[in-house]
CSV table of C-alpha atoms in Angstrom, one decimal:
chain,number,residue,atom,x,y,z
A,4,MET,CA,-39.3,-51.5,-54.2
A,5,ARG,CA,-36.3,-50.0,-54.4
A,6,GLY,CA,-34.7,-47.2,-52.5
A,7,ARG,CA,-32.4,-43.8,-54.1
A,8,PHE,CA,-29.9,-42.3,-52.1
A,9,GLY,CA,-30.3,-39.5,-54.1
A,10,LEU,CA,-30.1,-37.9,-57.4
A,11,GLY,CA,-27.8,-34.6,-58.8
A,12,LEU,CA,-30.1,-31.7,-60.4
A,13,LEU,CA,-30.1,-31.3,-63.6
A,14,GLY,CA,-28.5,-28.1,-62.6
A,15,LEU,CA,-25.9,-29.4,-60.2
A,16,LEU,CA,-24.7,-32.5,-63.0
A,17,CYS,CA,-20.4,-32.7,-62.1
A,18,VAL,CA,-19.4,-32.8,-66.3
A,19,ALA,CA,-16.0,-33.8,-67.6
A,20,PRO,CA,-14.5,-30.8,-68.7
A,21,ALA,CA,-14.0,-30.6,-72.8
A,22,ASN,CA,-10.0,-30.9,-74.0
A,23,SER,CA,-7.6,-31.1,-71.4
A,24,GLN,CA,-5.2,-33.8,-70.5
A,25,TYR,CA,-6.4,-36.3,-68.5
A,26,PHE,CA,-4.4,-38.6,-67.4
A,27,GLN,CA,0.0,-39.2,-68.0
A,28,ARG,CA,1.7,-42.2,-69.7
A,29,LEU,CA,3.6,-44.7,-67.6
A,30,GLY,CA,6.8,-45.1,-69.1
A,31,ASN,CA,6.0,-45.7,-73.2
A,32,GLY,CA,2.7,-47.8,-72.1
A,33,LEU,CA,2.1,-51.2,-72.3
A,34,ARG,CA,2.3,-53.4,-76.2
A,35,SER,CA,-0.7,-55.2,-76.0
A,36,PRO,CA,-3.6,-54.0,-74.0
A,37,GLN,CA,-3.8,-53.2,-70.5
A,38,GLY,CA,-8.1,-54.8,-69.4
A,39,TRP,CA,-8.3,-56.5,-65.7
A,40,GLY,CA,-6.5,-56.9,-62.3
A,41,MET,CA,-5.8,-53.8,-61.6
A,42,PHE,CA,-4.0,-54.1,-57.8
A,43,ALA,CA,-2.5,-51.7,-55.3
A,44,ASP,CA,-1.0,-53.2,-52.7
A,45,SER,CA,-0.8,-52.2,-48.7
A,46,THR,CA,3.2,-53.3,-49.1
A,47,GLY,CA,3.5,-50.3,-51.5
A,48,VAL,CA,3.7,-51.5,-55.0
A,49,TYR,CA,1.0,-51.7,-57.6
A,50,TYR,CA,0.7,-54.5,-59.9
A,51,LEU,CA,-1.2,-54.5,-63.5
A,52,GLY,CA,-2.4,-57.6,-64.9
A,53,GLY,CA,-4.2,-58.3,-68.0
A,54,SER,CA,-2.3,-59.4,-71.3
A,55,ALA,CA,0.5,-56.9,-71.3
A,56,GLY,CA,3.7,-58.0,-71.9
A,57,GLU,CA,6.3,-56.6,-72.2
A,58,VAL,CA,7.3,-52.4,-71.1
A,59,ASN,CA,9.7,-49.7,-71.1
A,60,GLY,CA,12.1,-52.8,-72.2
A,61,VAL,CA,10.1,-55.0,-68.9
A,62,THR,CA,9.4,-58.7,-69.5
A,63,SER,CA,6.1,-59.3,-67.2
A,64,PRO,CA,3.6,-61.1,-69.4
A,65,GLY,CA,0.7,-61.0,-67.3
A,66,VAL,CA,1.9,-59.2,-64.4
A,67,ILE,CA,4.2,-56.4,-64.3
A,68,ARG,CA,5.1,-54.3,-60.7
A,69,TRP,CA,5.0,-50.6,-61.0
A,70,ASP,CA,6.5,-48.5,-57.8
A,71,GLY,CA,6.3,-45.3,-58.6
A,72,SER,CA,9.4,-44.6,-60.4
A,73,VAL,CA,10.3,-47.8,-62.3
A,74,PHE,CA,8.4,-50.5,-63.5
A,75,GLN,CA,9.7,-54.1,-62.4
A,76,ALA,CA,9.0,-58.3,-63.1
A,77,VAL,CA,7.2,-60.5,-61.6
A,78,GLY,CA,9.2,-63.9,-61.9
A,79,CYS,CA,8.4,-65.2,-65.6
A,80,GLY,CA,4.7,-63.8,-65.9
A,81,PHE,CA,2.4,-65.8,-67.6
A,82,ASP,CA,2.0,-68.1,-70.3
A,83,TRP,CA,6.4,-68.1,-71.1
A,84,ASP,CA,9.1,-69.7,-69.8
A,85,CYS,CA,11.9,-66.6,-69.3
A,86,THR,CA,13.8,-67.3,-72.8
A,87,PRO,CA,13.6,-63.7,-74.5
A,88,PRO,CA,12.4,-62.4,-76.7
A,89,MET,CA,8.4,-62.9,-75.3
A,90,GLN,CA,6.5,-62.4,-78.6
A,91,GLY,CA,3.7,-60.1,-78.5
A,92,GLY,CA,1.4,-59.9,-75.4
A,93,LEU,CA,-1.0,-63.9,-73.8
A,94,VAL,CA,-3.7,-65.3,-76.0
A,95,ASN,CA,-5.9,-65.7,-72.5
A,96,PRO,CA,-4.9,-62.8,-69.8
A,97,SER,CA,-4.7,-63.1,-66.2
A,98,ARG,CA,-7.9,-61.2,-64.8
A,99,ASP,CA,-7.0,-61.0,-60.9
A,100,MET,CA,-4.6,-60.2,-57.7
A,101,VAL,CA,-5.2,-60.0,-54.1
A,102,ARG,CA,-3.0,-60.7,-51.7
A,103,TRP,CA,-4.0,-62.9,-47.8
A,104,ASN,CA,-1.0,-64.2,-45.6
A,105,GLY,CA,1.5,-61.9,-46.7
A,106,ASP,CA,1.9,-63.9,-51.1
A,107,LEU,CA,0.5,-61.9,-54.3
A,108,PHE,CA,-2.4,-64.7,-55.6
A,109,ALA,CA,-3.1,-63.8,-59.4
A,110,CYS,CA,-5.4,-65.9,-61.8
A,111,GLY,CA,-7.0,-65.7,-65.3
A,112,GLY,CA,-6.6,-67.8,-68.5
A,113,PHE,CA,-2.9,-69.2,-68.2
A,114,VAL,CA,-1.2,-72.2,-68.0
A,115,THR,CA,2.1,-72.0,-67.0
A,116,SER,CA,4.7,-69.3,-65.8
A,117,ASN,CA,8.2,-70.6,-66.4
A,118,GLY,CA,7.0,-73.6,-68.2
A,119,VAL,CA,6.4,-74.8,-65.4
A,120,ALA,CA,1.5,-76.1,-64.6
A,121,VAL,CA,-0.6,-73.6,-63.0
A,122,ASN,CA,-3.3,-74.3,-63.8
A,123,TYR,CA,-5.4,-70.9,-63.7
A,124,ILE,CA,-3.9,-69.7,-61.0
A,125,ALA,CA,-0.6,-69.6,-59.1
A,126,ARG,CA,0.8,-68.2,-56.2
A,127,PHE,CA,4.3,-65.6,-55.9
A,128,ASP,CA,7.3,-66.6,-53.0
A,129,GLY,CA,9.0,-64.1,-54.5
A,130,GLU,CA,11.0,-65.5,-56.8
A,131,ASN,CA,8.6,-67.6,-58.9
A,132,TRP,CA,4.6,-68.4,-59.8
A,133,VAL,CA,4.1,-71.6,-58.0
A,134,ALA,CA,0.5,-73.6,-58.7
A,135,LEU,CA,-2.2,-74.3,-56.5
A,136,GLY,CA,-2.6,-77.6,-55.6
A,137,SER,CA,-3.9,-78.5,-59.8
A,138,GLY,CA,-4.7,-76.2,-60.6
A,139,MET,CA,-8.0,-75.6,-61.3
A,140,ASN,CA,-9.6,-77.1,-64.5
A,141,GLY,CA,-11.1,-74.4,-65.8
A,142,GLU,CA,-11.0,-70.2,-65.7
A,143,VAL,CA,-10.5,-68.3,-62.2
A,144,LYS,CA,-13.1,-65.1,-63.0
A,145,GLY,CA,-12.0,-63.5,-59.1
A,146,LEU,CA,-10.2,-63.6,-56.4
A,147,LYS,CA,-11.3,-62.5,-52.5
A,148,ALA,CA,-8.9,-63.0,-49.6
A,149,TYR,CA,-10.7,-63.5,-46.3
A,150,PRO,CA,-9.6,-64.1,-43.5
A,151,ASP,CA,-9.7,-68.3,-43.5
A,152,GLY,CA,-8.1,-67.9,-47.1
A,153,VAL,CA,-8.5,-67.4,-50.7
A,154,TYR,CA,-11.5,-67.5,-52.6
A,155,ALA,CA,-11.9,-68.6,-56.0
A,156,ALA,CA,-14.8,-68.2,-58.4
A,157,GLY,CA,-14.7,-68.9,-62.5
A,158,TRP,CA,-15.6,-71.3,-64.2
A,159,PHE,CA,-14.2,-74.6,-63.2
A,160,THR,CA,-15.8,-77.2,-62.2
A,161,MET,CA,-12.4,-78.1,-60.2
A,162,ALA,CA,-10.4,-77.3,-57.9
A,163,ASP,CA,-7.3,-79.8,-58.0
A,164,THR,CA,-9.3,-83.2,-57.3
A,165,VAL,CA,-12.1,-81.8,-55.2
A,166,VAL,CA,-15.3,-80.9,-57.3
A,167,ALA,CA,-16.1,-77.1,-57.1
A,168,ASN,CA,-18.2,-76.1,-59.5
A,169,GLY,CA,-16.4,-72.5,-59.5
A,170,LEU,CA,-16.7,-71.5,-56.5
A,171,ALA,CA,-13.8,-72.8,-53.5
A,172,ARG,CA,-11.0,-71.7,-51.3
A,173,TRP,CA,-8.2,-72.5,-50.8
A,174,ASP,CA,-7.0,-72.5,-46.9
A,175,GLY,CA,-2.5,-72.1,-47.6
A,176,THR,CA,-2.7,-76.3,-48.2
A,177,ARG,CA,-5.6,-77.0,-49.9
A,178,TRP,CA,-8.2,-76.8,-51.6
A,179,HIS,CA,-12.4,-77.5,-50.8
A,180,SER,CA,-15.3,-76.2,-52.0
A,181,VAL,CA,-17.0,-73.6,-50.1
A,182,HIS,CA,-20.9,-74.7,-49.5
A,183,ASP,CA,-21.3,-77.7,-51.5
A,184,LEU,CA,-22.5,-75.0,-54.5
A,185,PRO,CA,-24.0,-77.1,-57.1
A,186,LEU,CA,-24.8,-77.0,-60.6
A,187,LEU,CA,-27.6,-73.7,-61.2
A,188,GLN,CA,-27.1,-73.6,-64.6
A,189,LEU,CA,-30.4,-75.6,-67.0
A,190,PRO,CA,-29.6,-79.1,-68.0
A,191,TRP,CA,-28.2,-78.3,-71.3
A,192,ALA,CA,-24.3,-76.7,-69.0
A,193,GLU,CA,-21.9,-78.3,-67.9
A,194,VAL,CA,-20.4,-74.6,-66.0
A,195,ASN,CA,-21.1,-71.9,-63.5
A,196,TYR,CA,-20.5,-69.6,-65.0
A,197,ILE,CA,-19.0,-67.1,-62.6
A,198,SER,CA,-17.6,-64.3,-62.3
A,199,ASP,CA,-16.5,-63.3,-59.2
A,200,MET,CA,-17.9,-63.9,-54.5
A,201,ALA,CA,-18.6,-62.1,-51.6
A,202,ILE,CA,-19.3,-62.3,-47.7
A,203,TYR,CA,-21.4,-60.0,-46.2
A,204,ASN,CA,-23.5,-59.8,-43.6
A,205,GLY,CA,-21.1,-63.2,-42.7
A,206,GLU,CA,-23.0,-65.1,-46.0
A,207,VAL,CA,-21.2,-66.6,-48.9
A,208,TYR,CA,-22.6,-64.6,-52.7
A,209,ILE,CA,-22.4,-65.9,-55.9
A,210,SER,CA,-22.7,-63.3,-59.6
A,211,GLY,CA,-22.0,-64.2,-63.1
A,212,ASN,CA,-24.1,-65.2,-65.4
A,213,PHE,CA,-25.7,-68.4,-64.6
A,214,HIS,CA,-28.9,-69.4,-64.5
A,215,SER,CA,-31.2,-71.7,-62.6
A,216,GLY,CA,-34.7,-72.8,-63.1
A,217,PRO,CA,-37.1,-73.7,-60.4
A,218,PRO,CA,-37.0,-74.4,-57.8
A,219,SER,CA,-33.8,-72.0,-56.6
A,220,ASP,CA,-35.2,-70.0,-60.3
A,221,LEU,CA,-31.7,-67.8,-59.6
A,222,HIS,CA,-30.7,-65.3,-62.2
A,223,CYS,CA,-26.6,-64.1,-62.4
A,224,VAL,CA,-26.4,-63.5,-58.8
A,225,ALA,CA,-26.8,-65.8,-55.4
A,226,ARG,CA,-26.4,-66.3,-51.1
A,227,PHE,CA,-26.4,-69.6,-49.4
A,228,ASN,CA,-28.7,-68.7,-46.2
A,229,GLY,CA,-26.6,-71.7,-43.8
A,230,VAL,CA,-28.4,-74.5,-45.6
A,231,GLU,CA,-29.2,-74.0,-49.3
A,232,TRP,CA,-28.6,-70.9,-52.5
A,233,VAL,CA,-31.0,-68.9,-52.5
A,234,ALA,CA,-32.1,-65.9,-54.4
A,235,VAL,CA,-30.7,-62.3,-53.7
A,236,GLY,CA,-34.0,-60.0,-55.2
A,237,GLN,CA,-35.7,-61.2,-58.5
A,238,GLY,CA,-32.1,-61.1,-59.4
A,239,PHE,CA,-31.1,-60.8,-63.1
A,240,ARG,CA,-32.8,-61.0,-66.5
A,241,GLY,CA,-31.9,-61.0,-70.1
A,242,SER,CA,-29.9,-63.6,-71.8
A,243,LEU,CA,-26.9,-60.4,-72.6
A,244,THR,CA,-26.4,-59.4,-68.3
A,245,LYS,CA,-23.8,-60.4,-67.0
A,246,VAL,CA,-23.0,-59.7,-63.3
A,247,LEU,CA,-19.0,-58.8,-62.8
A,248,HIS,CA,-17.3,-57.4,-59.5
A,249,LEU,CA,-19.4,-58.3,-56.1
A,250,ASP,CA,-17.8,-55.4,-54.2
A,251,VAL,CA,-18.5,-55.0,-50.0
A,252,HIS,CA,-18.6,-51.1,-48.7
A,253,ASP,CA,-19.6,-50.0,-45.8
A,254,SER,CA,-23.3,-51.7,-44.5
A,255,LEU,CA,-24.3,-52.0,-48.8
A,256,LEU,CA,-23.0,-55.5,-51.1
A,257,TYR,CA,-22.0,-53.7,-54.5
A,258,LEU,CA,-23.2,-55.0,-57.6
A,259,SER,CA,-20.9,-53.6,-61.6
A,260,GLY,CA,-21.5,-54.9,-65.3
A,261,ALA,CA,-23.7,-55.6,-68.1
A,262,PHE,CA,-26.8,-55.6,-66.8
A,263,ALA,CA,-30.2,-53.0,-67.5
A,264,ASP,CA,-33.7,-53.2,-66.9
A,265,THR,CA,-34.3,-51.5,-70.9
A,266,GLY,CA,-32.9,-51.4,-73.7
A,267,GLN,CA,-31.0,-54.7,-75.7
A,268,TYR,CA,-29.4,-54.8,-73.1
A,269,GLY,CA,-32.6,-55.0,-69.8
A,270,HIS,CA,-35.6,-57.1,-68.8
A,271,PRO,CA,-38.1,-54.5,-66.5
A,272,ASP,CA,-37.8,-56.6,-63.3
A,273,ASN,CA,-34.0,-55.8,-63.2
A,274,PRO,CA,-33.4,-53.3,-59.8
A,275,ALA,CA,-31.0,-50.9,-61.7
A,276,SER,CA,-29.2,-50.4,-64.7
A,277,GLY,CA,-24.7,-50.9,-64.3
A,278,ILE,CA,-24.7,-49.9,-60.7
A,279,VAL,CA,-26.8,-51.0,-57.5
A,280,ALA,CA,-25.7,-51.6,-54.2
A,281,TRP,CA,-27.9,-54.7,-51.9
A,282,ASN,CA,-28.9,-54.2,-48.7
A,283,GLY,CA,-29.3,-57.7,-47.5
A,284,THR,CA,-34.0,-57.1,-48.1
A,285,ASP,CA,-34.2,-54.7,-50.3
A,286,TRP,CA,-32.2,-52.7,-54.1
A,287,VAL,CA,-30.5,-49.2,-53.4
A,288,GLU,CA,-29.9,-47.7,-56.6
A,289,LEU,CA,-27.4,-45.4,-56.9
A,290,GLY,CA,-28.7,-42.7,-58.5
A,291,SER,CA,-29.9,-43.5,-62.3
A,292,GLY,CA,-26.5,-45.5,-63.1
A,293,THR,CA,-26.5,-46.0,-66.4
A,294,ASP,CA,-29.5,-46.2,-68.4
A,295,GLY,CA,-30.1,-45.0,-71.4
A,296,ALA,CA,-26.2,-45.5,-72.1
A,297,SER,CA,-25.9,-47.5,-76.0
A,298,GLN,CA,-24.3,-50.1,-73.7
A,299,PRO,CA,-24.8,-49.7,-69.9
A,300,TRP,CA,-22.2,-52.1,-68.7
A,301,VAL,CA,-19.9,-50.7,-65.5
A,302,THR,CA,-16.7,-52.7,-65.8
A,303,TRP,CA,-14.8,-52.1,-62.1
A,304,VAL,CA,-15.4,-49.9,-59.4
A,305,ASP,CA,-12.7,-48.6,-56.5
A,306,TRP,CA,-13.4,-46.9,-53.7
A,307,HIS,CA,-10.8,-43.7,-52.3
A,308,ASN,CA,-12.1,-41.8,-49.2
A,309,ASP,CA,-16.0,-43.0,-49.0
A,310,THR,CA,-15.6,-42.3,-53.2
A,311,LEU,CA,-17.4,-44.9,-55.3
A,312,TYR,CA,-15.4,-45.1,-58.9
A,313,ALA,CA,-16.5,-46.9,-61.5
A,314,ALA,CA,-15.1,-47.8,-65.3
A,315,GLY,CA,-16.7,-48.7,-67.9
A,316,ASP,CA,-18.2,-49.0,-71.6
A,317,TYR,CA,-21.6,-45.9,-70.6
A,318,ASN,CA,-21.5,-43.0,-72.5
A,319,LEU,CA,-23.9,-42.0,-69.9
A,320,ILE,CA,-24.6,-41.9,-65.5
A,321,GLY,CA,-26.9,-40.7,-63.5
A,322,GLY,CA,-28.1,-38.8,-66.3
A,323,VAL,CA,-25.0,-37.0,-66.9
A,324,GLU,CA,-22.7,-37.1,-70.5
A,325,ALA,CA,-19.8,-39.9,-69.4
A,326,GLY,CA,-16.7,-41.6,-71.8
A,327,GLY,CA,-17.2,-45.1,-69.8
A,328,LEU,CA,-15.1,-43.6,-66.1
A,329,ALA,CA,-17.5,-41.5,-63.2
A,330,TYR,CA,-17.2,-40.9,-60.1
A,331,TRP,CA,-20.6,-41.7,-57.4
A,332,ASP,CA,-20.2,-39.0,-54.2
A,333,GLY,CA,-23.0,-40.5,-52.3
A,334,GLN,CA,-25.7,-38.3,-53.4
A,335,ARG,CA,-25.3,-38.0,-57.3
A,336,TRP,CA,-23.1,-39.1,-60.2
A,337,CYS,CA,-20.2,-37.1,-61.6
A,338,ALA,CA,-18.1,-37.2,-65.1
A,339,LEU,CA,-14.2,-37.6,-64.6
A,340,LEU,CA,-14.5,-38.0,-68.5
A,341,PRO,CA,-16.3,-36.3,-71.1
A,342,GLY,CA,-18.6,-38.8,-73.3
A,343,PRO,CA,-19.1,-40.1,-75.9
A,344,PRO,CA,-16.4,-42.3,-75.1
A,345,ASN,CA,-13.8,-43.9,-78.3
A,346,TRP,CA,-11.8,-45.4,-75.2
A,347,ALA,CA,-11.9,-48.2,-73.4
A,348,VAL,CA,-11.3,-47.8,-69.6
A,349,ASN,CA,-12.1,-51.3,-68.5
A,350,SER,CA,-10.3,-51.6,-64.8
A,351,LEU,CA,-9.4,-49.1,-62.3
A,352,ALA,CA,-7.5,-48.6,-58.9
A,353,PHE,CA,-6.6,-45.6,-56.9
A,354,PHE,CA,-2.5,-45.9,-55.7
A,355,ARG,CA,-0.6,-43.4,-53.6
A,356,ASP,CA,-3.3,-41.6,-54.0
A,357,THR,CA,-3.1,-41.0,-57.7
A,358,LEU,CA,-6.1,-42.9,-60.4
A,359,TYR,CA,-5.1,-45.0,-62.2
A,360,VAL,CA,-6.1,-46.6,-65.2
A,361,GLY,CA,-5.8,-49.2,-67.4
A,362,GLY,CA,-8.5,-50.6,-70.8
A,363,SER,CA,-7.7,-50.9,-74.6
A,364,ILE,CA,-7.0,-47.0,-74.2
A,365,ASN,CA,-4.7,-44.4,-77.1
A,366,VAL,CA,-6.4,-41.3,-76.9
A,367,ILE,CA,-8.8,-39.6,-74.2
A,368,GLY,CA,-9.3,-36.5,-75.0
A,369,GLU,CA,-4.9,-34.7,-74.9
A,370,ASP,CA,-3.4,-37.1,-74.1
A,371,THR,CA,-2.0,-40.1,-76.2
A,372,LEU,CA,-2.1,-43.1,-73.8
A,373,ARG,CA,-0.9,-47.1,-74.3
A,374,ASN,CA,-3.2,-49.1,-72.1
A,375,THR,CA,-2.6,-47.5,-68.9
A,376,GLY,CA,-2.1,-43.9,-67.3
A,377,LYS,CA,-2.5,-42.1,-64.4
A,378,TRP,CA,-4.7,-39.2,-63.2
A,379,VAL,CA,-3.2,-35.9,-64.0
A,380,TYR,CA,-6.8,-33.2,-64.7
A,381,GLY,CA,-6.2,-30.9,-61.9
């Protein structure tokens, strides 16, 4: 059984206005796509991750700082030795950032900073990016900060010298495995494809693109119940299915990604399309999600004043045409951009009560952007 918060009636659907100015470019924009890792820091600074190398003459590949007026470099960034010129952007971008214990942490596909090996995850000490042990032996996709440390999820088997299988915890000094996570895949896979993690109701959850056979029968999402890793509902099935993000808000765990219950990305056993919530026992749908979208992916979510904002590749959400950016007010979905999309908004964040977006974005409505911008409509 699946619950629903409620569906907006046809006459009450929130439709975005066409041919309007929605966003304002930040400076000259980014020279390369900024698809991941937007982070509004509690210290009053906004960080842009992704593959961009330079903006407004500031070179800081993979991570650039914005204070609301100007861009600043964050050390040497990644996969660059601080020797100009920096050519192009990163081949292997940064993907996520968190702050823990006063320090900024970043992860992604990068392996060095200023000639020093960091191997997919690093901490900024105020001047330089430094390694956490010897790092990982594969890409880190997501980070979460909790009182007991920084949790890293990704496509790795080792965290420094610790067998971790895609999930590890940094305590400020060394790495630890998390509940001895085993290899979950079918026999031919050599790594767990984990995209994110979260702690919900005191239990550790993981998500990604993994499938295991009986007896555990785990599909793209799992939780540790204190004894073993177990399924969450029936999980998410389908060869193209990925649960990209896990986010806890109030009493619910929100799951978003590339999944659907119909269409080429779908499977009839999946609980929803694009985005869904879990209440610890059952699935809770957010309207009809991205049902009917040609590509129903939700790639990033964020909250502002208890309103959920979702970015992705979808052209339909909650029955409303949307260009990959919409919000859920608790009862219905409202489009911020008209559909169908001719842009790719891949990430979003709120900084000083203003919505910022990033991705492979050139034009939105009447706005000419260069991969990032801030909301100015209305």
